[in-house]
Amino acid sequence: MKDVSVPDLTGTLAVVTGASDGLGLGLAVRLARAGADLVLPVRDPVKGEAALTRIRAAAPGAAVSLGELDLASLASVTALADKLIAEGRPVGILINNAGVMTPPTRQVTADGLELQFGTNHIGHVALVGRILPLLRAGRARVTTMSSSAARYGSIDWADPQGERKYSPVRAYNQSKLANLLFGLELDRRARAGGWGIVSNVAHPGTTLTNLYASGPNMGRERPSHHDAIMRRLARWGLFVQGVDRGLLPALYAATSPEAQGGRFYGPDGFGQFTGDPTELAVYRPARDQAAAARLWDLSERLAHVGFGA
């Protein structure tokens, strides 16, 4: 098992969404240990404060602050972006990590979007679009977290919000494919426009986090079996890894001088469930650049942002 050697990040401002626990918290700790200054946009301030305590214990003296962010609300995204723009500090690293997975019944964001598509994808598109001047000023590395589920995804152009027919897994797969398409298209447009931004995508394999409990239990009277199954597999050492391993592909993508834009990183083990970080072949559904451009246009409209030329 190999680790990722993180370069000195002193003076670099890093923004990590979903850093109050799980992969986001683990990534924040590693970035703080490397000297980065951190802004952690979180939805739950209590969990955010607990995360700050853990990060400061792991990286004494780290400069870490919280921001308020609910990716299921474009007004919340705008408020955070406006605050960051007003502060004016260039952003050197952005990790689009936060997400929700497979709520059993269709739910919507504050803006009426299907929750998974709206949170996992559109919320992050809005954030990138609104802080683009800071990302350009910082010549940022933008890493978007996808999932191996993206290989089974497709964009339902006729019903992207699952209004006619909702499937928890199909909607999740679509949102993760959208993450992958967006991260790759962002790099193409950044290079074409001379934005100075490097964009890539990572996935954590099958990593034991509360994602397997929180999403599947939304609206349920009886707990889902997802979390119990995952914990059992982790104890047996089968197809599931801990956060310390699952964060490595994204950490590599976001910090390694060897990680390139327009690439996809994940674990190298059987089925990409676990393993060391490596560059992966882009999944077939994400190789369609016409679909990526079409999704970009749709996403700009839904996120109410424009990236310009």
JSON list of C-alpha atoms in Angstrom, two decimals, residues 9 11-15 37-39 84-94 131-141:
[
{"chain": "A", "resi": 9, "resn": "LEU", "atom": "CA", "xyz": [1.22, 23.87, 0.39]},
{"chain": "A", "resi": 11, "resn": "GLY", "atom": "CA", "xyz": [0.35, 29.90, 1.39]},
{"chain": "A", "resi": 12, "resn": "THR", "atom": "CA", "xyz": [-2.17, 27.93, -0.69]},
{"chain": "A", "resi": 13, "resn": "LEU", "atom": "CA", "xyz": [-5.85, 28.44, 0.02]},
{"chain": "A", "resi": 14, "resn": "ALA", "atom": "CA", "xyz": [-7.81, 25.21, -0.30]},
{"chain": "A", "resi": 15, "resn": "VAL", "atom": "CA", "xyz": [-11.60, 24.88, -0.30]},
{"chain": "A", "resi": 37, "resn": "ASP", "atom": "CA", "xyz": [-4.94, 27.35, 4.62]},
{"chain": "A", "resi": 38, "resn": "LEU", "atom": "CA", "xyz": [-8.42, 25.87, 4.56]},
{"chain": "A", "resi": 39, "resn": "VAL", "atom": "CA", "xyz": [-11.96, 27.08, 4.08]},
{"chain": "A", "resi": 84, "resn": "LEU", "atom": "CA", "xyz": [-15.14, 34.51, -0.85]},
{"chain": "A", "resi": 85, "resn": "ILE", "atom": "CA", "xyz": [-15.12, 37.03, -3.70]},
{"chain": "A", "resi": 86, "resn": "ALA", "atom": "CA", "xyz": [-15.38, 39.90, -1.21]},
{"chain": "A", "resi": 87, "resn": "GLU", "atom": "CA", "xyz": [-12.41, 38.52, 0.73]},
{"chain": "A", "resi": 88, "resn": "GLY", "atom": "CA", "xyz": [-10.54, 38.39, -2.58]},
{"chain": "A", "resi": 89, "resn": "ARG", "atom": "CA", "xyz": [-8.02, 35.68, -1.80]},
{"chain": "A", "resi": 90, "resn": "PRO", "atom": "CA", "xyz": [-7.09, 33.46, -4.77]},
{"chain": "A", "resi": 91, "resn": "VAL", "atom": "CA", "xyz": [-8.07, 29.80, -4.39]},
{"chain": "A", "resi": 92, "resn": "GLY", "atom": "CA", "xyz": [-5.32, 27.30, -5.22]},
{"chain": "A", "resi": 93, "resn": "ILE", "atom": "CA", "xyz": [-7.20, 24.05, -4.58]},
{"chain": "A", "resi": 94, "resn": "LEU", "atom": "CA", "xyz": [-10.91, 23.29, -4.81]},
{"chain": "A", "resi": 131, "resn": "ILE", "atom": "CA", "xyz": [-15.75, 31.74, -7.74]},
{"chain": "A", "resi": 132, "resn": "LEU", "atom": "CA", "xyz": [-14.14, 31.36, -11.17]},
{"chain": "A", "resi": 133, "resn": "PRO", "atom": "CA", "xyz": [-12.21, 34.68, -10.82]},
{"chain": "A", "resi": 134, "resn": "LEU", "atom": "CA", "xyz": [-10.59, 33.37, -7.61]},
{"chain": "A", "resi": 135, "resn": "LEU", "atom": "CA", "xyz": [-9.78, 30.03, -9.23]},
{"chain": "A", "resi": 136, "resn": "ARG", "atom": "CA", "xyz": [-8.21, 31.79, -12.20]},
{"chain": "A", "resi": 137, "resn": "ALA", "atom": "CA", "xyz": [-6.24, 34.12, -9.93]},
{"chain": "A", "resi": 138, "resn": "GLY", "atom": "CA", "xyz": [-4.94, 31.13, -7.96]},
{"chain": "A", "resi": 139, "resn": "ARG", "atom": "CA", "xyz": [-4.24, 29.01, -11.07]},
{"chain": "A", "resi": 140, "resn": "ALA", "atom": "CA", "xyz": [-6.23, 26.45, -9.18]},
{"chain": "A", "resi": 141, "resn": "ARG", "atom": "CA", "xyz": [-6.33, 22.71, -9.23]}
]
